[in-house]
Amino acid sequence: MSRPRRPTPARNRRRTGPSADEGELRIIGGDWRSRVLRFPDEGGVRPTPARIRETLFNWLQFKVPGSRCLDLFSGSGVLGLEALSRGSREVTFVDHTPALARALRDNLRKLGSEDGRVECVDVQAFLQNRTGEDYDILFMDAPFHQGWLELLIPLIEENGWIGTGSRVYLEYESDRVAPSVPARWHLHRQKQAGQVTYALYHIVDAQAGLSE
């Protein structure tokens, strides 16, 4: 007669889901497709849903490979991670919450990526200190109802974070009017999903009116 199996001690049991103080995301495309990552439930983080990500990266499919990306208010890092998974050569993640920044660095290590850089700093302070070349793609999923778009869009434009041919992705609450953007920001695509409006802008040559 076979012996009954001993229960696995609690400390050695494999965890099958996130704890109450964790969130979970699944990468939906590229080399890391279906990889599941966890992040702390800090700072009101709300990762962009999979259906919105699928639409966004369909819009960007020919722009992502080889691109330099900037992920502002990165939170879980899901947008930048999707970009890296799909062939971006470099992503800078910016979030002021230390626990989220640590989790992002840990997740990049788990994925074996050396192409992501995490900046644990206030987004406004980061944008005020301009160094280096502009980015090909800029993601900004800012906290809702706090006036971030009005504050930061001028900094993005005036401090040279983007150039002709760049793409800028914004998420904002659907119950507000569309943000005011510079003349060279041409609306490329826009959709609504529940309480979220998401839009992709194409930066064109301000003088010639032509994009690269």
PDB file of C-alpha atoms in Angstrom:
ATOM      1  CA  MET A   1       0.000   0.000   0.000  1.00  0.00           C
ATOM      2  CA  SER A   2       1.382   3.391  -0.948  1.00  0.00           C
ATOM      3  CA  ARG A   3       2.040   5.898   1.765  1.00  0.00           C
ATOM      4  CA  PRO A   4       0.047   9.133   1.818  1.00  0.00           C
ATOM      5  CA  ARG A   5       2.043  12.055   0.437  1.00  0.00           C
ATOM      6  CA  ARG A   6       3.158  14.586   2.988  1.00  0.00           C
ATOM      7  CA  PRO A   7       1.812  18.092   2.502  1.00  0.00           C
ATOM      8  CA  THR A   8       4.391  20.501   1.129  1.00  0.00           C
ATOM      9  CA  PRO A   9       5.531  22.949   3.821  1.00  0.00           C
ATOM     10  CA  ALA A  10       3.953  26.356   3.231  1.00  0.00           C
ATOM     11  CA  ARG A  11       7.307  28.076   2.723  1.00  0.00           C
ATOM     12  CA  ASN A  12       8.174  25.677  -0.114  1.00  0.00           C
ATOM     13  CA  ARG A  13       4.879  25.704  -1.943  1.00  0.00           C
ATOM     14  CA  ARG A  14       4.954  27.235  -5.394  1.00  0.00           C
ATOM     15  CA  ARG A  15       2.978  30.460  -5.513  1.00  0.00           C
ATOM     16  CA  THR A  16       0.398  30.311  -8.317  1.00  0.00           C
ATOM     17  CA  GLY A  17      -0.918  33.866  -8.284  1.00  0.00           C
ATOM     18  CA  PRO A  18      -0.188  37.356  -7.067  1.00  0.00           C
ATOM     19  CA  SER A  19      -0.665  38.184  -3.419  1.00  0.00           C
ATOM     20  CA  ALA A  20      -3.017  40.872  -2.182  1.00  0.00           C
ATOM     21  CA  ASP A  21      -0.256  43.484  -2.380  1.00  0.00           C
ATOM     22  CA  GLU A  22       0.900  42.536  -5.896  1.00  0.00           C
ATOM     23  CA  GLY A  23      -0.286  42.946  -9.444  1.00  0.00           C
ATOM     24  CA  GLU A  24       0.369  40.749 -12.440  1.00  0.00           C
ATOM     25  CA  LEU A  25       0.888  41.461 -16.121  1.00  0.00           C
ATOM     26  CA  ARG A  26       1.277  39.263 -19.172  1.00  0.00           C
ATOM     27  CA  ILE A  27       3.326  40.381 -22.173  1.00  0.00           C
ATOM     28  CA  ILE A  28       1.194  39.831 -25.266  1.00  0.00           C
ATOM     29  CA  GLY A  29       3.628  40.058 -28.175  1.00  0.00           C
ATOM     30  CA  GLY A  30       7.184  39.605 -29.369  1.00  0.00           C
ATOM     31  CA  ASP A  31      10.008  37.472 -27.989  1.00  0.00           C
ATOM     32  CA  TRP A  32       8.589  37.496 -24.448  1.00  0.00           C
ATOM     33  CA  ARG A  33       5.020  36.755 -25.449  1.00  0.00           C
ATOM     34  CA  SER A  34       3.018  35.079 -22.644  1.00  0.00           C
ATOM     35  CA  ARG A  35       5.672  35.827 -20.002  1.00  0.00           C
ATOM     36  CA  VAL A  36       3.973  36.714 -16.717  1.00  0.00           C
ATOM     37  CA  LEU A  37       5.561  39.288 -14.424  1.00  0.00           C
ATOM     38  CA  ARG A  38       4.586  40.683 -11.043  1.00  0.00           C
ATOM     39  CA  PHE A  39       4.823  44.186  -9.649  1.00  0.00           C
ATOM     40  CA  PRO A  40       3.906  45.760  -6.292  1.00  0.00           C
ATOM     41  CA  ASP A  41       0.543  47.395  -5.761  1.00  0.00           C
ATOM     42  CA  GLU A  42       2.036  50.825  -5.160  1.00  0.00           C
ATOM     43  CA  GLY A  43       1.246  54.356  -6.246  1.00  0.00           C
ATOM     44  CA  GLY A  44      -2.142  53.552  -7.790  1.00  0.00           C
ATOM     45  CA  VAL A  45      -0.509  51.759 -10.728  1.00  0.00           C
ATOM     46  CA  ARG A  46      -2.944  50.635 -13.456  1.00  0.00           C
ATOM     47  CA  PRO A  47      -1.238  48.779 -16.328  1.00  0.00           C
ATOM     48  CA  THR A  48      -2.574  49.454 -19.807  1.00  0.00           C
ATOM     49  CA  PRO A  49      -5.026  46.600 -20.587  1.00  0.00           C
ATOM     50  CA  ALA A  50      -4.051  43.929 -23.095  1.00  0.00           C
ATOM     51  CA  ARG A  51      -6.679  44.935 -25.668  1.00  0.00           C
ATOM     52  CA  ILE A  52      -5.403  48.529 -25.730  1.00  0.00           C
ATOM     53  CA  ARG A  53      -1.791  47.334 -25.971  1.00  0.00           C
ATOM     54  CA  GLU A  54      -2.683  45.105 -28.893  1.00  0.00           C
ATOM     55  CA  THR A  55      -4.216  48.030 -30.767  1.00  0.00           C
ATOM     56  CA  LEU A  56      -1.355  50.384 -29.911  1.00  0.00           C
ATOM     57  CA  PHE A  57       1.371  48.035 -31.072  1.00  0.00           C
ATOM     58  CA  ASN A  58      -0.544  47.293 -34.252  1.00  0.00           C
ATOM     59  CA  TRP A  59      -0.372  51.038 -34.910  1.00  0.00           C
ATOM     60  CA  LEU A  60       3.354  51.022 -34.098  1.00  0.00           C
ATOM     61  CA  GLN A  61       4.376  47.687 -35.614  1.00  0.00           C
ATOM     62  CA  PHE A  62       6.764  49.145 -38.215  1.00  0.00           C
ATOM     63  CA  LYS A  63       8.149  51.806 -35.863  1.00  0.00           C
ATOM     64  CA  VAL A  64       9.165  49.701 -32.845  1.00  0.00           C
ATOM     65  CA  PRO A  65      12.046  47.537 -34.170  1.00  0.00           C
ATOM     66  CA  GLY A  66      15.334  49.330 -33.501  1.00  0.00           C
ATOM     67  CA  SER A  67      13.630  52.278 -31.782  1.00  0.00           C
ATOM     68  CA  ARG A  68      14.589  54.275 -28.699  1.00  0.00           C
ATOM     69  CA  CYS A  69      11.591  54.550 -26.364  1.00  0.00           C
ATOM     70  CA  LEU A  70      10.768  56.639 -23.317  1.00  0.00           C
ATOM     71  CA  ASP A  71       8.122  55.275 -20.927  1.00  0.00           C
ATOM     72  CA  LEU A  72       6.938  58.049 -18.584  1.00  0.00           C
ATOM     73  CA  PHE A  73       4.929  57.167 -15.446  1.00  0.00           C
ATOM     74  CA  SER A  74       6.014  53.641 -16.316  1.00  0.00           C
ATOM     75  CA  GLY A  75       4.434  51.987 -13.245  1.00  0.00           C
ATOM     76  CA  SER A  76       4.477  48.271 -14.012  1.00  0.00           C
ATOM     77  CA  GLY A  77       6.539  49.035 -17.126  1.00  0.00           C
ATOM     78  CA  VAL A  78       4.142  47.161 -19.379  1.00  0.00           C
ATOM     79  CA  LEU A  79       4.374  49.533 -22.380  1.00  0.00           C
ATOM     80  CA  GLY A  80       8.164  49.672 -22.387  1.00  0.00           C
ATOM     81  CA  LEU A  81       8.408  45.920 -21.828  1.00  0.00           C
ATOM     82  CA  GLU A  82       6.124  45.284 -24.789  1.00  0.00           C
ATOM     83  CA  ALA A  83       8.360  47.545 -26.878  1.00  0.00           C
ATOM     84  CA  LEU A  84      11.519  45.677 -25.831  1.00  0.00           C
ATOM     85  CA  SER A  85       9.824  42.350 -26.505  1.00  0.00           C
ATOM     86  CA  ARG A  86       9.035  43.542 -30.036  1.00  0.00           C
ATOM     87  CA  GLY A  87      12.555  44.677 -30.899  1.00  0.00           C
ATOM     88  CA  SER A  88      13.112  48.136 -29.437  1.00  0.00           C
ATOM     89  CA  ARG A  89      16.845  48.658 -28.963  1.00  0.00           C
ATOM     90  CA  GLU A  90      16.512  50.803 -25.848  1.00  0.00           C
ATOM     91  CA  VAL A  91      13.795  51.809 -23.381  1.00  0.00           C
ATOM     92  CA  THR A  92      14.097  54.325 -20.558  1.00  0.00           C
ATOM     93  CA  PHE A  93      11.512  53.792 -17.818  1.00  0.00           C
ATOM     94  CA  VAL A  94      10.697  56.739 -15.528  1.00  0.00           C
ATOM     95  CA  ASP A  95       8.701  56.406 -12.300  1.00  0.00           C
ATOM     96  CA  HIS A  96       9.151  58.091  -8.930  1.00  0.00           C
ATOM     97  CA  THR A  97       7.960  55.139  -6.796  1.00  0.00           C
ATOM     98  CA  PRO A  98      10.984  53.197  -5.426  1.00  0.00           C
ATOM     99  CA  ALA A  99       9.132  49.872  -5.078  1.00  0.00           C
ATOM    100  CA  LEU A 100       7.979  50.009  -8.714  1.00  0.00           C
ATOM    101  CA  ALA A 101      11.452  50.965  -9.921  1.00  0.00           C
ATOM    102  CA  ARG A 102      12.983  48.022  -8.028  1.00  0.00           C
ATOM    103  CA  ALA A 103      10.392  45.635  -9.445  1.00  0.00           C
ATOM    104  CA  LEU A 104      11.066  46.883 -12.965  1.00  0.00           C
ATOM    105  CA  ARG A 105      14.810  46.308 -12.591  1.00  0.00           C
ATOM    106  CA  ASP A 106      14.117  42.827 -11.201  1.00  0.00           C
ATOM    107  CA  ASN A 107      11.780  42.002 -14.083  1.00  0.00           C
ATOM    108  CA  LEU A 108      14.307  43.175 -16.665  1.00  0.00           C
ATOM    109  CA  ARG A 109      16.870  40.862 -15.050  1.00  0.00           C
ATOM    110  CA  LYS A 110      14.383  37.968 -15.130  1.00  0.00           C
ATOM    111  CA  LEU A 111      13.853  38.600 -18.821  1.00  0.00           C
ATOM    112  CA  GLY A 112      17.605  38.743 -19.432  1.00  0.00           C
ATOM    113  CA  SER A 113      17.382  42.243 -20.903  1.00  0.00           C
ATOM    114  CA  GLU A 114      20.176  44.807 -20.751  1.00  0.00           C
ATOM    115  CA  ASP A 115      18.308  47.256 -22.994  1.00  0.00           C
ATOM    116  CA  GLY A 116      16.075  48.799 -20.324  1.00  0.00           C
ATOM    117  CA  ARG A 117      17.175  51.644 -18.043  1.00  0.00           C
ATOM    118  CA  VAL A 118      15.071  52.545 -14.990  1.00  0.00           C
ATOM    119  CA  GLU A 119      15.078  56.099 -13.606  1.00  0.00           C
ATOM    120  CA  CYS A 120      13.489  56.451 -10.167  1.00  0.00           C
ATOM    121  CA  VAL A 121      12.725  60.156 -10.335  1.00  0.00           C
ATOM    122  CA  ASP A 122       9.808  62.549 -10.615  1.00  0.00           C
ATOM    123  CA  VAL A 123       8.701  62.748 -14.255  1.00  0.00           C
ATOM    124  CA  GLN A 124       8.579  66.543 -14.296  1.00  0.00           C
ATOM    125  CA  ALA A 125      12.117  66.781 -12.898  1.00  0.00           C
ATOM    126  CA  PHE A 126      13.320  64.247 -15.454  1.00  0.00           C
ATOM    127  CA  LEU A 127      11.836  66.175 -18.384  1.00  0.00           C
ATOM    128  CA  GLN A 128      13.298  69.464 -17.173  1.00  0.00           C
ATOM    129  CA  ASN A 129      16.848  68.100 -17.487  1.00  0.00           C
ATOM    130  CA  ARG A 130      17.438  67.438 -21.161  1.00  0.00           C
ATOM    131  CA  THR A 131      20.451  65.404 -22.275  1.00  0.00           C
ATOM    132  CA  GLY A 132      21.200  63.270 -25.309  1.00  0.00           C
ATOM    133  CA  GLU A 133      19.283  62.596 -28.513  1.00  0.00           C
ATOM    134  CA  ASP A 134      15.535  62.561 -28.936  1.00  0.00           C
ATOM    135  CA  TYR A 135      13.387  59.434 -28.649  1.00  0.00           C
ATOM    136  CA  ASP A 136      11.587  57.632 -31.471  1.00  0.00           C
ATOM    137  CA  ILE A 137       8.581  56.676 -29.352  1.00  0.00           C
ATOM    138  CA  LEU A 138       7.328  58.312 -26.148  1.00  0.00           C
ATOM    139  CA  PHE A 139       4.676  56.634 -23.996  1.00  0.00           C
ATOM    140  CA  MET A 140       2.828  58.677 -21.373  1.00  0.00           C
ATOM    141  CA  ASP A 141       0.084  57.076 -19.283  1.00  0.00           C
ATOM    142  CA  ALA A 142      -0.121  59.728 -16.581  1.00  0.00           C
ATOM    143  CA  PRO A 143      -2.339  59.565 -13.453  1.00  0.00           C
ATOM    144  CA  PHE A 144      -5.828  60.801 -14.284  1.00  0.00           C
ATOM    145  CA  HIS A 145      -7.453  64.032 -13.059  1.00  0.00           C
ATOM    146  CA  GLN A 146      -4.170  65.629 -11.963  1.00  0.00           C
ATOM    147  CA  GLY A 147      -3.382  67.963 -14.859  1.00  0.00           C
ATOM    148  CA  TRP A 148      -0.210  66.170 -15.939  1.00  0.00           C
ATOM    149  CA  LEU A 149      -0.737  66.472 -19.687  1.00  0.00           C
ATOM    150  CA  GLU A 150      -1.056  70.258 -19.578  1.00  0.00           C
ATOM    151  CA  LEU A 151       2.068  70.460 -17.451  1.00  0.00           C
ATOM    152  CA  LEU A 152       4.294  68.003 -19.287  1.00  0.00           C
ATOM    153  CA  ILE A 153       3.439  68.282 -22.993  1.00  0.00           C
ATOM    154  CA  PRO A 154       5.169  71.698 -23.210  1.00  0.00           C
ATOM    155  CA  LEU A 155       8.273  70.260 -21.503  1.00  0.00           C
ATOM    156  CA  ILE A 156       8.382  67.342 -23.928  1.00  0.00           C
ATOM    157  CA  GLU A 157       8.170  69.707 -26.890  1.00  0.00           C
ATOM    158  CA  GLU A 158      10.392  72.550 -25.701  1.00  0.00           C
ATOM    159  CA  ASN A 159      13.185  70.424 -24.241  1.00  0.00           C
ATOM    160  CA  GLY A 160      13.703  68.344 -27.366  1.00  0.00           C
ATOM    161  CA  TRP A 161      12.623  64.899 -26.168  1.00  0.00           C
ATOM    162  CA  ILE A 162      11.089  64.103 -29.560  1.00  0.00           C
ATOM    163  CA  GLY A 163      11.939  64.943 -33.158  1.00  0.00           C
ATOM    164  CA  THR A 164      10.463  64.832 -36.627  1.00  0.00           C
ATOM    165  CA  GLY A 165       9.152  61.316 -37.240  1.00  0.00           C
ATOM    166  CA  SER A 166       8.735  60.478 -33.541  1.00  0.00           C
ATOM    167  CA  ARG A 167       5.518  59.024 -32.171  1.00  0.00           C
ATOM    168  CA  VAL A 168       3.878  60.122 -28.903  1.00  0.00           C
ATOM    169  CA  TYR A 169       1.301  57.920 -27.202  1.00  0.00           C
ATOM    170  CA  LEU A 170      -1.059  59.377 -24.591  1.00  0.00           C
ATOM    171  CA  GLU A 171      -3.720  57.879 -22.359  1.00  0.00           C
ATOM    172  CA  TYR A 172      -6.228  60.110 -20.617  1.00  0.00           C
ATOM    173  CA  GLU A 173      -9.671  60.063 -19.059  1.00  0.00           C
ATOM    174  CA  SER A 174     -12.522  59.975 -21.575  1.00  0.00           C
ATOM    175  CA  ASP A 175     -14.577  62.546 -19.681  1.00  0.00           C
ATOM    176  CA  ARG A 176     -12.127  65.345 -20.483  1.00  0.00           C
ATOM    177  CA  VAL A 177     -11.506  67.276 -23.679  1.00  0.00           C
ATOM    178  CA  ALA A 178      -8.549  66.228 -25.808  1.00  0.00           C
ATOM    179  CA  PRO A 179      -5.297  67.807 -24.596  1.00  0.00           C
ATOM    180  CA  SER A 180      -3.880  70.815 -26.385  1.00  0.00           C
ATOM    181  CA  VAL A 181      -0.767  69.768 -28.317  1.00  0.00           C
ATOM    182  CA  PRO A 182       1.828  71.602 -30.427  1.00  0.00           C
ATOM    183  CA  ALA A 183       1.009  72.228 -34.083  1.00  0.00           C
ATOM    184  CA  ARG A 184       3.511  69.654 -35.311  1.00  0.00           C
ATOM    185  CA  TRP A 185       1.835  66.878 -33.302  1.00  0.00           C
ATOM    186  CA  HIS A 186      -0.535  65.329 -35.851  1.00  0.00           C
ATOM    187  CA  LEU A 187      -3.152  62.949 -34.487  1.00  0.00           C
ATOM    188  CA  HIS A 188      -2.486  59.612 -36.177  1.00  0.00           C
ATOM    189  CA  ARG A 189      -4.940  57.297 -34.398  1.00  0.00           C
ATOM    190  CA  GLN A 190      -7.372  57.609 -31.494  1.00  0.00           C
ATOM    191  CA  LYS A 191      -9.791  55.228 -29.790  1.00  0.00           C
ATOM    192  CA  GLN A 192     -11.798  54.922 -26.600  1.00  0.00           C
ATOM    193  CA  ALA A 193     -12.094  51.917 -24.288  1.00  0.00           C
ATOM    194  CA  GLY A 194     -14.467  52.462 -21.390  1.00  0.00           C
ATOM    195  CA  GLN A 195     -13.242  55.413 -19.348  1.00  0.00           C
ATOM    196  CA  VAL A 196      -9.929  55.659 -21.223  1.00  0.00           C
ATOM    197  CA  THR A 197      -9.117  57.522 -24.413  1.00  0.00           C
ATOM    198  CA  TYR A 198      -5.832  56.600 -26.057  1.00  0.00           C
ATOM    199  CA  ALA A 199      -4.187  58.471 -28.884  1.00  0.00           C
ATOM    200  CA  LEU A 200      -1.061  58.245 -31.023  1.00  0.00           C
ATOM    201  CA  TYR A 201       0.522  61.397 -32.423  1.00  0.00           C
ATOM    202  CA  HIS A 202       2.980  61.629 -35.317  1.00  0.00           C
ATOM    203  CA  ILE A 203       5.530  64.439 -35.085  1.00  0.00           C
ATOM    204  CA  VAL A 204       6.020  66.199 -38.415  1.00  0.00           C
ATOM    205  CA  ASP A 205       8.407  68.811 -39.753  1.00  0.00           C
ATOM    206  CA  ALA A 206       6.994  72.076 -38.443  1.00  0.00           C
ATOM    207  CA  GLN A 207       8.163  74.086 -41.471  1.00  0.00           C
ATOM    208  CA  ALA A 208       7.744  71.684 -44.355  1.00  0.00           C
ATOM    209  CA  GLY A 209       4.638  69.994 -42.947  1.00  0.00           C
ATOM    210  CA  LEU A 210       6.085  66.642 -43.978  1.00  0.00           C
ATOM    211  CA  SER A 211       7.044  63.718 -41.755  1.00  0.00           C
ATOM    212  CA  GLU A 212      10.102  61.586 -42.112  1.00  0.00           C
TER     213      GLU A 212
END
